[in-house]
Short mmCIF file of C-alpha atoms and ligand atoms in Angstrom, two decimals:
data_model
loop_
_atom_site.label_atom_id
_atom_site.label_comp_id
_atom_site.label_asym_id
_atom_site.label_seq_id
_atom_site.Cartn_x
_atom_site.Cartn_y
_atom_site.Cartn_z
CA UNK A 268 -0.11 19.48 -8.04
CA UNK A 269 1.53 19.10 -3.93
CA UNK A 270 0.59 22.74 -3.46
CA UNK A 271 -2.99 22.69 -4.58
CA UNK A 272 -3.98 19.24 -3.01
CA UNK A 273 -2.20 21.11 0.23
CA UNK A 274 -4.49 24.23 -0.15
CA UNK A 275 -7.66 22.90 -1.73
CA UNK A 276 -8.18 19.61 -0.62
CA UNK A 277 -6.48 19.37 2.81
CA UNK A 278 -8.78 22.10 4.19
CA UNK A 279 -12.02 19.60 3.66
CA UNK A 280 -10.43 16.75 5.82
CA UNK A 281 -9.03 19.09 8.46
CA UNK A 282 -5.46 18.92 8.29
CA UNK A 283 -3.10 21.44 8.14
CA UNK A 284 -1.32 22.65 4.76
CA UNK A 285 1.98 21.68 6.56
CA UNK A 286 0.76 17.73 6.04
CA UNK A 287 3.65 16.29 4.18
CA UNK A 288 1.41 14.89 0.68
CA UNK A 289 4.02 12.06 -1.11
CA UNK A 290 2.72 10.31 -3.70
CA UNK A 291 1.84 6.31 -2.64
CA UNK A 292 1.85 3.70 -5.02
CA UNK A 293 1.86 2.96 -8.64
CA UNK A 294 -1.75 2.67 -10.06
CA UNK A 295 -2.13 3.11 -13.49
CA UNK A 296 -5.54 5.35 -13.09
CA UNK A 297 -5.94 7.37 -9.90
CA UNK A 298 -3.56 9.82 -8.45
CA UNK A 299 -2.78 8.33 -4.80
CA UNK A 300 -1.19 10.08 -1.97
CA UNK A 301 -0.14 9.32 1.35
CA UNK A 302 -1.04 12.16 3.85
CA UNK A 303 1.18 12.71 7.03
CA UNK A 304 1.18 15.16 9.84
CA UNK A 305 1.87 14.78 13.60
CA UNK A 306 -1.84 13.75 14.38
CA UNK A 307 -3.38 12.22 11.47
CA UNK A 308 -1.91 9.29 8.47
CA UNK A 309 -4.11 8.94 5.81
CA UNK A 310 -4.76 7.82 1.44
CA UNK A 311 -5.97 10.93 -0.54
CA UNK A 312 -6.78 9.80 -3.92
CA UNK A 313 -8.19 11.69 -7.16
CA UNK A 314 -10.24 9.89 -8.76
CA UNK A 315 -9.91 9.37 -12.26
CA UNK A 316 -13.52 10.38 -13.63
CA UNK A 317 -12.83 9.85 -17.58
CA UNK A 318 -12.66 5.91 -16.36
CA UNK A 319 -14.97 5.94 -13.91
CA UNK A 320 -17.41 8.10 -14.83
CA UNK A 321 -19.84 7.02 -11.92
CA UNK A 322 -17.50 7.83 -9.07
CA UNK A 323 -20.33 8.33 -6.44
CA UNK A 324 -21.45 4.52 -7.64
CA UNK A 325 -17.79 3.84 -7.00
CA UNK A 326 -17.71 5.47 -3.53
CA UNK A 327 -20.84 3.82 -2.16
CA UNK A 328 -19.18 0.20 -3.25
CA UNK A 329 -16.41 0.30 -1.32
CA UNK A 330 -18.29 1.92 1.26
CA UNK A 331 -21.08 -1.87 1.30
CA UNK A 332 -17.79 -3.66 0.65
CA UNK A 333 -15.93 -2.38 3.51
CA UNK A 334 -18.70 -2.33 5.99
CA UNK A 335 -19.73 -5.83 5.33
CA UNK A 336 -15.89 -6.89 6.32
CA UNK A 337 -16.11 -4.93 9.33
CA UNK A 338 -18.99 -7.16 10.34
CA UNK A 339 -17.40 -10.00 9.95
CA UNK A 340 -14.02 -9.04 11.47
CA UNK A 341 -16.46 -8.23 14.69
CA UNK A 342 -17.36 -11.83 14.36
CA UNK A 343 -14.02 -13.93 13.47
CA UNK A 344 -15.13 -14.63 10.63
CA UNK A 345 -12.25 -11.86 8.55
CA UNK A 346 -8.95 -12.07 9.89
CA UNK A 347 -6.77 -9.26 7.19
CA UNK A 348 -7.48 -5.52 8.41
CA UNK A 349 -10.10 -3.63 6.22
CA UNK A 350 -9.41 -0.24 4.64
CA UNK A 351 -12.27 1.95 5.48
CA UNK A 352 -12.97 5.45 3.93
CA UNK A 353 -12.52 8.51 5.81
CA UNK A 354 -15.22 11.02 5.72
CA UNK A 355 -14.81 14.66 4.55
CA UNK A 356 -15.57 17.73 6.96
CA UNK A 357 -18.77 17.93 4.88
CA UNK A 358 -19.75 14.45 6.22
CA UNK A 359 -19.24 12.99 2.89
CA UNK A 360 -17.36 10.01 2.09
CA UNK A 361 -15.61 12.94 -1.34
CA UNK A 362 -14.91 16.21 -2.24
CA UNK A 363 -16.33 16.94 -5.50
CA UNK A 364 -14.69 20.13 -6.57
CA UNK A 365 -15.77 19.65 -10.33
CA UNK A 366 -12.49 20.42 -12.92
CA UNK A 367 -9.88 20.32 -9.94
CA UNK A 368 -11.12 16.77 -9.26
CA UNK A 369 -12.68 13.90 -7.18
CA UNK A 370 -11.02 13.12 -3.90
CA UNK A 371 -11.46 10.66 -1.31
CA UNK A 372 -9.43 9.81 1.79
CA UNK A 373 -9.20 6.00 3.13
CA UNK A 374 -7.41 4.80 5.71
CA UNK A 375 -3.80 3.95 6.02
CA UNK A 376 -2.48 0.69 7.11
CA UNK A 377 0.73 0.97 9.86
CA UNK A 378 3.87 -1.10 8.61
CA UNK A 379 1.63 -2.12 5.31
CA UNK A 380 4.54 -2.98 2.61
CA UNK A 381 3.39 -3.83 -1.04
CA UNK A 382 5.77 -6.06 -3.94
CA UNK A 383 5.34 -5.89 -7.09
CA UNK A 384 7.16 -9.06 -7.66
CA UNK A 385 6.24 -12.34 -5.84
CA UNK A 386 9.71 -13.56 -4.31
CA UNK A 387 9.12 -17.06 -2.99
CA UNK A 388 6.27 -20.18 -3.06
CA UNK A 389 5.37 -18.57 0.65
CA UNK A 390 4.73 -15.28 -0.45
CA UNK A 391 2.87 -17.03 -3.55
CA UNK A 392 0.47 -18.77 -1.27
CA UNK A 393 0.39 -15.87 1.31
CA UNK A 394 -1.02 -13.62 -0.79
CA UNK A 395 -2.95 -16.32 -2.73
CA UNK A 396 -4.97 -17.43 0.61
CA UNK A 397 -5.16 -13.57 1.72
CA UNK A 398 -7.47 -13.47 -1.26
CA UNK A 399 -9.34 -16.16 -1.19
CA UNK A 400 -10.03 -15.06 2.06
CA UNK A 401 -11.68 -11.70 1.00
CA UNK A 402 -13.61 -13.62 -1.84
CA UNK A 403 -15.01 -15.77 0.89
CA UNK A 404 -15.75 -13.32 3.47
CA UNK A 405 -18.01 -11.24 0.64
CA UNK A 406 -19.60 -14.77 -0.45
CA UNK A 407 -22.66 -13.60 1.53
CA UNK A 408 -22.83 -10.15 0.08
CA UNK A 409 -25.04 -9.84 -3.11
CA UNK A 410 -23.69 -8.80 -5.99
CA UNK A 411 -26.44 -7.17 -7.29
CA UNK A 412 -26.42 -4.85 -4.52
CA UNK A 413 -23.45 -3.25 -5.71
CA UNK A 414 -23.64 -0.90 -9.35
CA UNK A 415 -21.48 -1.69 -12.15
CA UNK A 416 -18.51 1.13 -12.08
CA UNK A 417 -17.50 -0.04 -15.44
CA UNK A 418 -19.58 -2.24 -17.59
CA UNK A 419 -18.38 -5.18 -19.57
CA UNK A 420 -14.77 -4.82 -17.35
CA UNK A 421 -14.21 -8.05 -17.89
CA UNK A 422 -15.70 -8.75 -21.31
CA UNK A 423 -12.65 -10.31 -23.46
CA UNK A 424 -14.78 -10.04 -27.22
CA UNK A 425 -15.70 -6.45 -26.12
CA UNK A 426 -12.24 -5.57 -25.47
CA UNK A 427 -11.28 -7.24 -28.93
CA UNK A 428 -13.60 -5.61 -30.56
CA UNK A 429 -12.10 -2.07 -28.92
CA UNK A 430 -8.20 -3.17 -30.03
CA UNK A 431 -9.75 -4.20 -34.09
CA UNK A 432 -11.43 -0.41 -33.66
CA UNK A 433 -8.36 1.21 -32.80
CA UNK A 434 -6.39 -0.49 -35.50
CA UNK A 435 -8.87 0.43 -37.93
CA UNK A 436 -8.61 3.49 -37.07
CA UNK A 437 -4.57 3.68 -36.44
CA UNK A 438 -4.77 7.17 -35.51
CA UNK A 439 -1.25 7.59 -34.56
CA UNK A 440 0.08 5.51 -37.53
CA UNK A 441 1.66 2.58 -34.74
CA UNK A 442 -0.09 -0.66 -36.10
CA UNK A 443 2.91 -1.69 -38.12
CA UNK A 444 5.06 -1.79 -35.08
CA UNK A 445 3.04 -4.38 -33.41
CA UNK A 446 1.24 -5.78 -35.79
CA UNK A 447 2.61 -9.87 -34.49
CA UNK A 448 0.23 -9.19 -31.55
CA UNK A 449 -2.64 -7.65 -33.25
CA UNK A 450 -2.22 -11.09 -34.80
CA UNK A 451 -2.00 -13.17 -32.10
CA UNK A 452 -4.49 -11.52 -30.28
CA UNK A 453 -7.13 -12.13 -33.72
CA UNK A 454 -5.73 -15.66 -34.00
CA UNK A 455 -7.25 -16.56 -30.45
CA UNK A 456 -10.94 -17.44 -32.11
CA UNK A 457 -10.84 -21.04 -29.83
CA UNK A 458 -10.82 -19.07 -26.53
CA UNK A 459 -13.64 -17.05 -27.21
CA UNK A 460 -15.52 -20.21 -27.65
CA UNK A 461 -14.51 -21.52 -24.83
CA UNK A 462 -15.36 -18.48 -22.75
CA UNK A 463 -18.97 -18.32 -24.43
CA UNK A 464 -19.67 -21.49 -23.82
CA UNK A 465 -19.24 -21.26 -19.85
CA UNK A 466 -19.65 -17.99 -18.77
CA UNK A 467 -23.21 -17.52 -18.69
CA UNK A 468 -23.70 -20.55 -16.57
CA UNK A 469 -20.87 -19.04 -13.88
CA UNK A 470 -22.27 -17.70 -10.97
CA UNK A 471 -22.37 -14.14 -10.05
CA UNK A 472 -20.12 -12.80 -7.02
CA UNK A 473 -18.96 -10.18 -5.76
CA UNK A 474 -15.16 -9.83 -6.57
CA UNK A 475 -12.65 -7.93 -6.81
CA UNK A 476 -11.66 -7.34 -9.99
CA UNK A 477 -8.00 -6.35 -9.95
CA UNK A 478 -6.34 -8.72 -7.67
CA UNK A 479 -2.36 -7.73 -8.55
CA UNK A 480 -0.13 -8.60 -6.17
CA UNK A 481 0.16 -4.94 -4.89
CA UNK A 482 -3.22 -4.48 -4.20
CA UNK A 483 -2.29 -7.56 -1.74
CA UNK A 484 -0.05 -5.57 1.71
CA UNK A 485 1.51 -7.15 3.57
CA UNK A 486 2.92 -6.33 7.26
CA UNK A 487 6.48 -5.14 7.21
CA UNK A 488 7.52 -6.84 10.41
CA UNK A 489 6.43 -10.57 9.89
CA UNK A 490 5.90 -10.39 6.36
CA UNK A 491 2.56 -11.81 7.21
CA UNK A 492 -0.86 -10.58 5.32
CA UNK A 493 -2.22 -7.05 6.11
CA UNK A 494 -5.01 -6.19 3.61
CA UNK A 495 -6.56 -6.46 0.97
CA UNK A 496 -6.94 -2.72 -1.07
CA UNK A 497 -8.11 -0.82 -3.56
CA UNK A 498 -11.76 -1.75 -3.63
CA UNK A 499 -12.65 0.78 -6.32
CA UNK A 500 -13.49 -2.11 -8.74
CA UNK A 501 -15.64 -4.28 -6.44
CA UNK A 502 -18.80 -5.91 -8.38
CA UNK A 503 -19.98 -8.81 -9.78
CA UNK A 504 -18.27 -10.62 -11.86
CA UNK A 505 -16.67 -14.11 -11.84
CA UNK A 506 -14.26 -15.38 -10.05
CA UNK A 507 -12.49 -17.14 -12.60
CA UNK A 508 -11.27 -13.67 -13.08
CA UNK A 509 -9.72 -13.06 -9.55
CA UNK A 510 -7.73 -16.27 -9.49
CA UNK A 511 -6.63 -15.09 -12.86
CA UNK A 512 -5.46 -11.28 -12.30
CA UNK A 513 -3.23 -13.07 -9.32
CA UNK A 514 -2.06 -16.06 -12.13
CA UNK A 515 -1.10 -12.46 -15.03
CA UNK A 516 0.52 -10.55 -11.95
CA UNK A 517 2.24 -13.34 -9.79
CA UNK A 518 3.60 -16.09 -11.50
CA UNK A 519 6.30 -14.17 -13.80
CA UNK A 520 10.09 -12.94 -12.65
CA UNK A 521 9.52 -9.41 -13.68
CA UNK A 522 7.53 -6.87 -13.48
CA UNK A 523 4.33 -6.42 -15.41
CA UNK A 524 6.61 -3.35 -17.82
CA UNK A 525 9.07 -5.52 -18.25
CA UNK A 526 10.81 -5.31 -21.60
CA UNK A 527 13.11 -8.10 -20.81
CA UNK A 528 10.76 -10.51 -22.53
CA UNK A 529 13.48 -13.03 -22.30
CA UNK A 530 12.77 -13.68 -18.67
CA UNK A 531 9.17 -13.56 -19.00
CA UNK A 532 7.54 -16.79 -18.28
CA UNK A 533 4.68 -18.59 -15.97
CA UNK A 534 7.08 -20.27 -12.62
CA UNK A 535 5.45 -23.39 -12.36
CA UNK A 536 5.78 -22.95 -8.53
CA UNK A 537 4.49 -20.22 -8.08
CA UNK A 538 1.32 -21.02 -10.08
CA UNK A 539 0.95 -24.33 -7.76
CA UNK A 540 1.32 -21.94 -4.74
CA UNK A 541 -1.53 -19.78 -6.11
CA UNK A 542 -3.70 -22.84 -6.69
CA UNK A 543 -2.84 -24.02 -2.80
CA UNK A 544 -4.03 -21.04 -1.22
CA UNK A 545 -6.50 -19.46 -3.02
CA UNK A 546 -8.30 -23.38 -3.10
CA UNK A 547 -7.35 -23.67 0.97
CA UNK A 548 -9.63 -21.30 1.29
CA UNK A 549 -12.66 -21.12 -1.22
CA UNK A 550 -12.25 -24.56 -2.22
CA UNK A 551 -15.86 -25.58 -0.20
CA UNK A 552 -17.11 -22.17 -1.95
CA UNK A 553 -16.60 -22.61 -5.53
CA UNK A 554 -18.99 -24.43 -7.07
CA UNK A 555 -17.60 -27.39 -9.41
CA UNK A 556 -18.26 -25.39 -13.16
CA UNK A 557 -16.11 -21.92 -11.19
CA UNK A 558 -14.00 -24.52 -10.35
CA UNK A 559 -12.71 -25.80 -13.64
CA UNK A 560 -13.31 -22.10 -14.91
CA UNK A 561 -10.24 -21.43 -13.01
CA UNK A 562 -7.95 -21.81 -15.74
CA UNK A 563 -9.40 -20.48 -18.52
CA UNK A 564 -9.86 -17.18 -15.88
CA UNK A 565 -5.85 -16.96 -16.17
CA UNK A 566 -5.64 -17.07 -19.82
CA UNK A 567 -8.44 -14.48 -20.39
CA UNK A 568 -7.09 -12.02 -17.25
CA UNK A 569 -3.64 -12.63 -19.22
CA UNK A 570 -4.70 -11.92 -23.25
CA UNK A 571 -7.13 -9.38 -21.73
CA UNK A 572 -4.62 -7.05 -19.90
CA UNK A 573 -2.43 -7.29 -23.57
CA UNK A 574 -4.92 -6.33 -25.14
CA UNK A 575 -6.03 -3.38 -22.99
CA UNK A 576 -2.66 -2.03 -23.21
CA UNK A 577 -2.13 -2.55 -26.86
CA UNK A 578 -5.47 -0.86 -27.36
CA UNK A 579 -4.50 2.00 -25.48
CA UNK A 580 -1.16 2.82 -27.18
CA UNK A 581 -2.97 2.41 -30.43
CA UNK A 582 -5.58 5.44 -29.37
CA UNK A 583 -3.03 7.67 -28.10
CA UNK A 584 -2.27 6.36 -24.67
CA UNK A 585 -5.77 7.93 -23.20
CA UNK A 586 -6.58 5.20 -20.86
CA UNK A 587 -3.07 4.25 -18.67
CA UNK A 588 -1.15 6.64 -17.14
CA UNK A 589 2.53 6.05 -19.29
CA UNK A 590 6.12 7.05 -17.48
CA UNK A 591 7.50 7.34 -21.05
CA UNK A 592 6.44 7.11 -25.00
CA UNK A 593 5.98 3.21 -25.69
CA UNK A 594 4.92 1.97 -22.30
CA UNK A 595 1.84 0.66 -23.33
CA UNK A 596 3.60 -1.37 -26.13
CA UNK A 597 5.85 -2.50 -23.54
CA UNK A 598 3.06 -3.26 -21.42
CA UNK A 599 1.33 -5.38 -23.71
CA UNK A 600 4.41 -7.71 -25.39
CA UNK A 601 5.38 -8.38 -21.88
CA UNK A 602 1.08 -9.68 -21.21
CA UNK A 603 1.29 -11.50 -24.42
CA UNK A 604 4.42 -13.38 -23.57
CA UNK A 605 3.37 -14.45 -20.57
CA UNK A 606 -0.01 -15.58 -22.19
CA UNK A 607 2.47 -17.70 -24.48
CA UNK A 608 4.36 -19.01 -21.52
CA UNK A 609 0.63 -20.22 -20.25
CA UNK A 610 -0.45 -21.61 -23.28
CA UNK A 611 2.91 -23.56 -23.67
CA UNK A 612 2.58 -24.93 -20.28
CA UNK A 613 -0.78 -25.42 -20.01
CA UNK A 614 -0.54 -29.72 -19.64
CA UNK A 615 1.42 -29.36 -16.11
CA UNK A 616 -0.47 -26.44 -14.95
CA UNK A 617 -3.72 -28.06 -14.85
CA UNK A 618 -3.06 -30.28 -12.96
CA UNK A 619 -2.20 -27.96 -9.98
CA UNK A 620 -6.20 -27.25 -10.44
CA UNK A 621 -7.41 -30.99 -10.10
C1 GN1 B 748 -5.58 -0.87 -13.56
O1 GN1 B 748 -4.71 1.43 -11.74
P1 GN1 B 748 -5.01 -0.01 -11.11
O2 GN1 B 748 -3.02 -0.54 -11.50
O3 GN1 B 748 -5.37 -0.32 -9.57
C2 GN1 B 748 -7.03 -0.87 -14.24
C3 GN1 B 748 -6.78 -2.71 -14.27
C4 GN1 B 748 -5.43 -3.68 -14.75
C5 GN1 B 748 -4.21 -2.45 -14.43
C6 GN1 B 748 -3.12 -3.08 -14.77
C7 GN1 B 748 -9.79 0.57 -13.53
O4 GN1 B 748 -5.45 -0.84 -12.23
O5 GN1 B 748 -8.03 -3.25 -14.64
O6 GN1 B 748 -5.24 -4.59 -15.11
O7 GN1 B 748 -4.16 -1.46 -14.25
N1 GN1 B 748 -7.92 -0.86 -13.38
C8 GN1 B 748 -8.94 -0.13 -14.30
O8 GN1 B 748 -2.08 -3.31 -14.15
O9 GN1 B 748 -8.93 0.05 -15.35
MG1 MG B 749 -7.32 -1.18 -9.46
#
């Protein structure tokens, strides 16, 4: 891959083939590299066009969002750095090489550092504040200006339907080993009713839609908040899902794919810190109903990513990149365990949202 990138892709970004190209980050979908030579340093990505079937729309959305944030920054209304697209020598924000991939470049932020597991309440509060600040700065960007790059992205009934279909086909004979998790999903009818009652009444906002902890960059010099990255799924949605994905990825002491299930749980103090940080930034912007929906968002996101990993396991690992056989099942088991911990602590946790 590296030689291909150096010889065929870098020339479009006016970089010599002597530049270093190294894998960057832990994304499950796109291939991401850091390109570096004496004069320049930037992030290069090959967009997965099986997942993002309209990559031009993704590029246009990310560009709109970063322009909006940049404008806010010039008015001193946005304090974080903004990751900006970098145009290719063609003048376009992406290079479509057909079979050889769809490529784009974005700025790399000096001193940036990402974490996979939150280490302290203080860190959780800071990161939640940053995501809240991001959402607030986008609250006046009309969400209908952004295209849906993935339709029904956070639509739980659709995700469960897809799981049922994968289980009915059971193409690779894997259902037996995951029956316990499949049954857990089928038992969540109350959650679906709760969701159906509230979702249509919630305002549509410009959301990030992938607020996992490693999409927030810290400044490694002092661990202050630096930037929110990965604008690929910025599109209209509900803020409860952005809140929910923070709960999903901040609260566990274990990484998303850890098999140490005995240690997977929602840390109450971290949950409280997320609520403090997020509400400090967004409290005034949220409607009463949105505020009430946050707990539901947490439940839905933990369950839904488990459903998506399990579906992909049954489907033969076609969607998420995996590092070894069974990886998607491990991820699913982890996320369902977290979901169970969330439910078990409902009474205490909800009190932090009041
Ligand atoms: C994928 O590739 P990454 O890490 O940005 C996925 C998210 C999931 C996440 C699970 C487009 O995000 O929805 O929550 O994995 N992105 C897409 O870690 O499906
Ligand atoms: Mg993403």
